[in-house]
Short mmCIF file of C-alpha atoms in Angstrom, two decimals:
data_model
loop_
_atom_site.label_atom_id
_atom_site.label_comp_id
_atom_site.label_asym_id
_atom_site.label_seq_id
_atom_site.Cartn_x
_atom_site.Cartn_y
_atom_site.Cartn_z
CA UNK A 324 86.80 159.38 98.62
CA UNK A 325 89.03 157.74 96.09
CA UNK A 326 90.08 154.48 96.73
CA UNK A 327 94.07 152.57 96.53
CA UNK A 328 95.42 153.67 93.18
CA UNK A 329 98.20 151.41 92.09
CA UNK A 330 101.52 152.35 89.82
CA UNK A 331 102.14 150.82 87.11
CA UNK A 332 99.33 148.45 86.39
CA UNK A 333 101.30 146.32 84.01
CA UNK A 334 105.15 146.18 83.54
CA UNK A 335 107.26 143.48 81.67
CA UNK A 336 110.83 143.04 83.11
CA UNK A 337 113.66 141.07 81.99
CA UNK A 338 115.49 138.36 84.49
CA UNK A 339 117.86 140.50 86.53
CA UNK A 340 116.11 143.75 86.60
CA UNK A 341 114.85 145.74 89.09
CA UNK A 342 111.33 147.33 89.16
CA UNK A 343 109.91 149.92 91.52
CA UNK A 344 105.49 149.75 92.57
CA UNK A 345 103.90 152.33 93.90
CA UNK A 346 100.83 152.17 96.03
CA UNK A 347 98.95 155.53 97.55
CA UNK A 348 96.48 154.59 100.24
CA UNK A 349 93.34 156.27 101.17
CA UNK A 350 93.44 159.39 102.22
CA UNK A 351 93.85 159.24 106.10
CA UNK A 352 94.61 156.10 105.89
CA UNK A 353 98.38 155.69 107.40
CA UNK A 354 98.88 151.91 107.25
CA UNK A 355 100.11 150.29 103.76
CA UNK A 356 100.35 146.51 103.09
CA UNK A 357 102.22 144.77 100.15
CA UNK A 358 100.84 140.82 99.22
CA UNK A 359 102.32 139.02 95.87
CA UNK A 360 99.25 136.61 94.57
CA UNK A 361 100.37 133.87 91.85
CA UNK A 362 98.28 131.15 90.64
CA UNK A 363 100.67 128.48 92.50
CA UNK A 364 100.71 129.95 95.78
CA UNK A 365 97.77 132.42 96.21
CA UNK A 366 97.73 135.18 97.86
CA UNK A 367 100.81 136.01 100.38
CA UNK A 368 101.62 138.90 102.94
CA UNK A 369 105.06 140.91 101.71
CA UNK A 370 105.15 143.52 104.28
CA UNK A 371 103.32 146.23 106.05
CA UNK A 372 104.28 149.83 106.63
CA UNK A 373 102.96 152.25 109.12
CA UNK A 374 103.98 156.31 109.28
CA UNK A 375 106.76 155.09 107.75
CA UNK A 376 108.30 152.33 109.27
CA UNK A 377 108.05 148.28 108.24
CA UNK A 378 105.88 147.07 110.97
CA UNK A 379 105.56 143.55 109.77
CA UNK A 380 107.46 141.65 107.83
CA UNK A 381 106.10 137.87 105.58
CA UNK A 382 108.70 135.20 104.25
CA UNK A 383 110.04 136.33 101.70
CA UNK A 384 113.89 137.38 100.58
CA UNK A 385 115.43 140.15 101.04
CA UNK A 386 115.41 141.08 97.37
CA UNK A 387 112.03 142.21 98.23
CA UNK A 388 112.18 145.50 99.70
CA UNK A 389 109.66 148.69 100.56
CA UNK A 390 109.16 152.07 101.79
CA UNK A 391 106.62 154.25 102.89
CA UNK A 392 106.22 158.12 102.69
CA UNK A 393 105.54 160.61 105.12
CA UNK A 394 102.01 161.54 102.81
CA UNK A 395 101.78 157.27 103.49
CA UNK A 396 102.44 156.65 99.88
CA UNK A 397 104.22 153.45 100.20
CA UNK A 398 106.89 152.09 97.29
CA UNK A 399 108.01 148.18 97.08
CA UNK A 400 110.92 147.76 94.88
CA UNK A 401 112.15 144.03 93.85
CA UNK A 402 115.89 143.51 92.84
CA UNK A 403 117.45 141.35 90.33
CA UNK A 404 114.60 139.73 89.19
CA UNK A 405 113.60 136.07 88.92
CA UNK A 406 110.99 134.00 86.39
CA UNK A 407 109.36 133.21 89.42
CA UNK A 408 108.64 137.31 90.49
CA UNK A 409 106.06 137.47 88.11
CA UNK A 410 102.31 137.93 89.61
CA UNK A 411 99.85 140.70 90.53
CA UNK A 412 101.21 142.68 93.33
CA UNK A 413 98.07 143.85 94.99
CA UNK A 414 98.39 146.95 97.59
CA UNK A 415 96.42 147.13 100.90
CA UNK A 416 94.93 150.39 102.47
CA UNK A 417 93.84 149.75 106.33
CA UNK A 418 91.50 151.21 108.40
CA UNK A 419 91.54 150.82 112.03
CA UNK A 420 87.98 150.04 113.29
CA UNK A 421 89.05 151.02 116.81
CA UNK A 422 88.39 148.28 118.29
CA UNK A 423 91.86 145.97 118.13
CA UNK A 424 89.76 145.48 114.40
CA UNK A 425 91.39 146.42 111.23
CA UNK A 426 89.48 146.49 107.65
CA UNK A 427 91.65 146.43 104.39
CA UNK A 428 90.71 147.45 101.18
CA UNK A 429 92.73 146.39 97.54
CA UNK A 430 93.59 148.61 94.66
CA UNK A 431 93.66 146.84 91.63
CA UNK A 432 96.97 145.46 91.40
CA UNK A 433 99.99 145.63 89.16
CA UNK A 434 100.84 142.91 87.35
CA UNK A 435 104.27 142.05 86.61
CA UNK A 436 105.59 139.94 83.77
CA UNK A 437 109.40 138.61 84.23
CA UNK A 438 111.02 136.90 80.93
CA UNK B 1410 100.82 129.68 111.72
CA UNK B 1411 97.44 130.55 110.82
CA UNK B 1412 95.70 128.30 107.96
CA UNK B 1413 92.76 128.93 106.08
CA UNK B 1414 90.81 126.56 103.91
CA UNK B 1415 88.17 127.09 101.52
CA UNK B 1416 85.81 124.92 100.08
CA UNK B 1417 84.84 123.59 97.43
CA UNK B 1418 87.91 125.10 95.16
CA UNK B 1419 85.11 125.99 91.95
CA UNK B 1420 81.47 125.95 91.94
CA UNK B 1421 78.73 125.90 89.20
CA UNK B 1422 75.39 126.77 89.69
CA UNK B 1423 71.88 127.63 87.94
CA UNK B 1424 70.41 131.02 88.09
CA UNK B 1425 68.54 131.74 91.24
CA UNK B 1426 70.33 129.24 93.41
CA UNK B 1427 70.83 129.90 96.65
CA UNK B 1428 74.77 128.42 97.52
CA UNK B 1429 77.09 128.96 100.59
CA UNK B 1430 80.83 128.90 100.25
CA UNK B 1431 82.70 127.70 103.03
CA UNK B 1432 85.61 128.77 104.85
CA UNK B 1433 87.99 127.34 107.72
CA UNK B 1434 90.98 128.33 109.80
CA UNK B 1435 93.16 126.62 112.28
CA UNK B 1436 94.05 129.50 115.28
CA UNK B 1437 91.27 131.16 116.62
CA UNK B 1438 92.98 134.06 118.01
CA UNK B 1439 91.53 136.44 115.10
CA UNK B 1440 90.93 140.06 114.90
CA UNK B 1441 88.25 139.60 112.40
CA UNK B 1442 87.36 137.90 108.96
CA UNK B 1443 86.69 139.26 105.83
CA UNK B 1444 85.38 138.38 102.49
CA UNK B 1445 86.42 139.76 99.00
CA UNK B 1446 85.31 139.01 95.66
CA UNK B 1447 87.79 139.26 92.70
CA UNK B 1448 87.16 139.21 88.83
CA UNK B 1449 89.69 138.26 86.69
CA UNK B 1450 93.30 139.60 86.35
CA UNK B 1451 91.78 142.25 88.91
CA UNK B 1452 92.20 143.62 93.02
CA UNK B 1453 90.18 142.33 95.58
CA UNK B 1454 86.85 143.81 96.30
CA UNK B 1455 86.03 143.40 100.21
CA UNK B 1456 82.21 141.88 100.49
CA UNK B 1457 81.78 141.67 103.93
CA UNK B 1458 84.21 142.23 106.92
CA UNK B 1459 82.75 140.11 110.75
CA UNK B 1460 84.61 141.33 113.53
CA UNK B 1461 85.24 138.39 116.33
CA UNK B 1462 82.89 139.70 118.56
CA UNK B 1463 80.42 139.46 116.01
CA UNK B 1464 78.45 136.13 114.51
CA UNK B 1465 77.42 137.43 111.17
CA UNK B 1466 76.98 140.18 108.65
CA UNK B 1467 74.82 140.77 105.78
CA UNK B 1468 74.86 143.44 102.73
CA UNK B 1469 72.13 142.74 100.14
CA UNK B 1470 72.19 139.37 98.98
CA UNK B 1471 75.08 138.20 100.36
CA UNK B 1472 75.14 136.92 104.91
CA UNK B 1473 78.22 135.99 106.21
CA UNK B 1474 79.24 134.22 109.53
CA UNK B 1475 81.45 133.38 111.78
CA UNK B 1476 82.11 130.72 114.40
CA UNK B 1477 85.53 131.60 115.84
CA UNK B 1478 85.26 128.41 117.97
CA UNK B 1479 84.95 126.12 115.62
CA UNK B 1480 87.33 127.46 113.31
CA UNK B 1481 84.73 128.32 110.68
CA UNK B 1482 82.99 131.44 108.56
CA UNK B 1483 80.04 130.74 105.78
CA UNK B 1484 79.37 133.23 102.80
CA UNK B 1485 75.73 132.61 102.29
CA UNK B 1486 74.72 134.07 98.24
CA UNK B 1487 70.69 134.23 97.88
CA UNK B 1488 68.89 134.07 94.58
CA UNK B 1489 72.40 134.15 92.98
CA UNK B 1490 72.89 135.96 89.73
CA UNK B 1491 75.47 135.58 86.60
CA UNK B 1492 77.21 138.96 87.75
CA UNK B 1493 78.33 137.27 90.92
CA UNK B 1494 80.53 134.94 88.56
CA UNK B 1495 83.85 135.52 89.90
CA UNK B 1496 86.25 133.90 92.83
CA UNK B 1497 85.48 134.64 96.19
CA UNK B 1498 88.05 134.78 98.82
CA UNK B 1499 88.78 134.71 102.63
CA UNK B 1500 90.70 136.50 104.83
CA UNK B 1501 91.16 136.22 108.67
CA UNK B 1502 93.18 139.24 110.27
CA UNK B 1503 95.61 138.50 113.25
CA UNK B 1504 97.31 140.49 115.62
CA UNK B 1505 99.94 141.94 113.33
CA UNK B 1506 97.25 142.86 110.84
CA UNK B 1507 98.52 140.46 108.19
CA UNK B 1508 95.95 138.72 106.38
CA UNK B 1509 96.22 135.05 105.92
CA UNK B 1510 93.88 133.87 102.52
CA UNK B 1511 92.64 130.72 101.91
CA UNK B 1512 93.30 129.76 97.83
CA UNK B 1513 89.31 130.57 96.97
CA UNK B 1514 86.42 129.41 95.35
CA UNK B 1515 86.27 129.86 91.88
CA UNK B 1516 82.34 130.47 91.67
CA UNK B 1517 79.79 130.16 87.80
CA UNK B 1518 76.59 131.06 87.79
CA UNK B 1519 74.51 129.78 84.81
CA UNK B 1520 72.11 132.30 82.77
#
């Protein structure tokens, strides 16, 4: 089964830009979560999406936004961007363990460069 | 708001040591706690997941545990090798699914 497959891997963006990620889950997997790691502030929850709807939601502005697909493809799109945007924007695939349990697993990240 | 803590923040060992990396958060109230590895300017690879109504896990070399009472989880590496160089994170899951990380622990191991 292939694993979370992450789009772009690297992109370099100028202050004020926009940029659009896109993450595509495991298949039958229906559950997509966004986190934004940076060496200051580690690793923090952006936002969850399940069968298309934002089901959770972490601190952060509302220049960070998402979407997911019906085929649970999920896109997270970041407006007018700032110095401090760049990091490695990892994408989470979950797996219910049917049990109130839920097991994640990473693709390997896109990592954005703002200057 | 869930915490998580990991200690020590880097580690360097010998060859063949046996080491345990350590792991604490604040609210109990977890779904379950995981453990991921990541190299360098890569994702996260998950090691070991323990649910809460479980004490421990183990793949290979590697045990982990949990003590949801006390707020703690151990990742225990035997006979530890220089491809496990890399920083090893945890994870506890809450009710919305969100994981909370602690900031890792940057782990060496000597040839």
């Amino acid at each position: 089964k292939a694993g979370v497959t992450q789009t772009p891997r690297y992109l370099i963006k100028t202050r004020g830009q926009q940029v659009t990620l896109s993450c595509s889950p495991i298949s039958g997997h229906r559950s997509v979560s966004w986190y934004q790691q940076t060496p200051g502030q580690g690793l923090q929850f952006l936002f969850e999406y399940f069968s298309e709807t934002q089901r959770n939601k972490g601190n952060f502005p509302g220049r960070f936004s998402g979407r997911q697909f019906s085929n649970s493809r999920s896109e997270m799109n970041v407006s007018t961007l700032e110095l401090g945007d760049s990091a490695l924007y990892l994408c989470a695939s979950t797996l219910s363990l049917g049990t109130g349990s839920y097991e994640q697993y990473f693709g390997p990240g896109t990592r954005l460069t703002v200057t | 708001k869930q915490e998580v803590t990991q200690i020590p923040a880097a580690l360097s060992v010998p060859e063949g040591e046996n080491l345990v990396l350590n792991c604490s958060f604040t609210d109990s109230a977890i779904y379950n706690l995981q453990w991921f590895r990541q190299d360098p300017g890569k994702g996260l690879t998950s090691l070991l997941l323990i649910q809460s109504s479980q004490r421990e896990q183990t793949s290979g070399r590697l045990n982990a545990s949990l003590d949801k009472s006390s707020g703690r989880s151990t990742l225990y590496i035997a006979a530890s090798q220089p491809g496990d160089s890399a920083t090893y994170l945890c994870a506890a899951t809450g009710s919305a699914r969100q994981l909370t990380f602690g900031s890792g622990t940057q782990l060496t191991v000597l040839p």
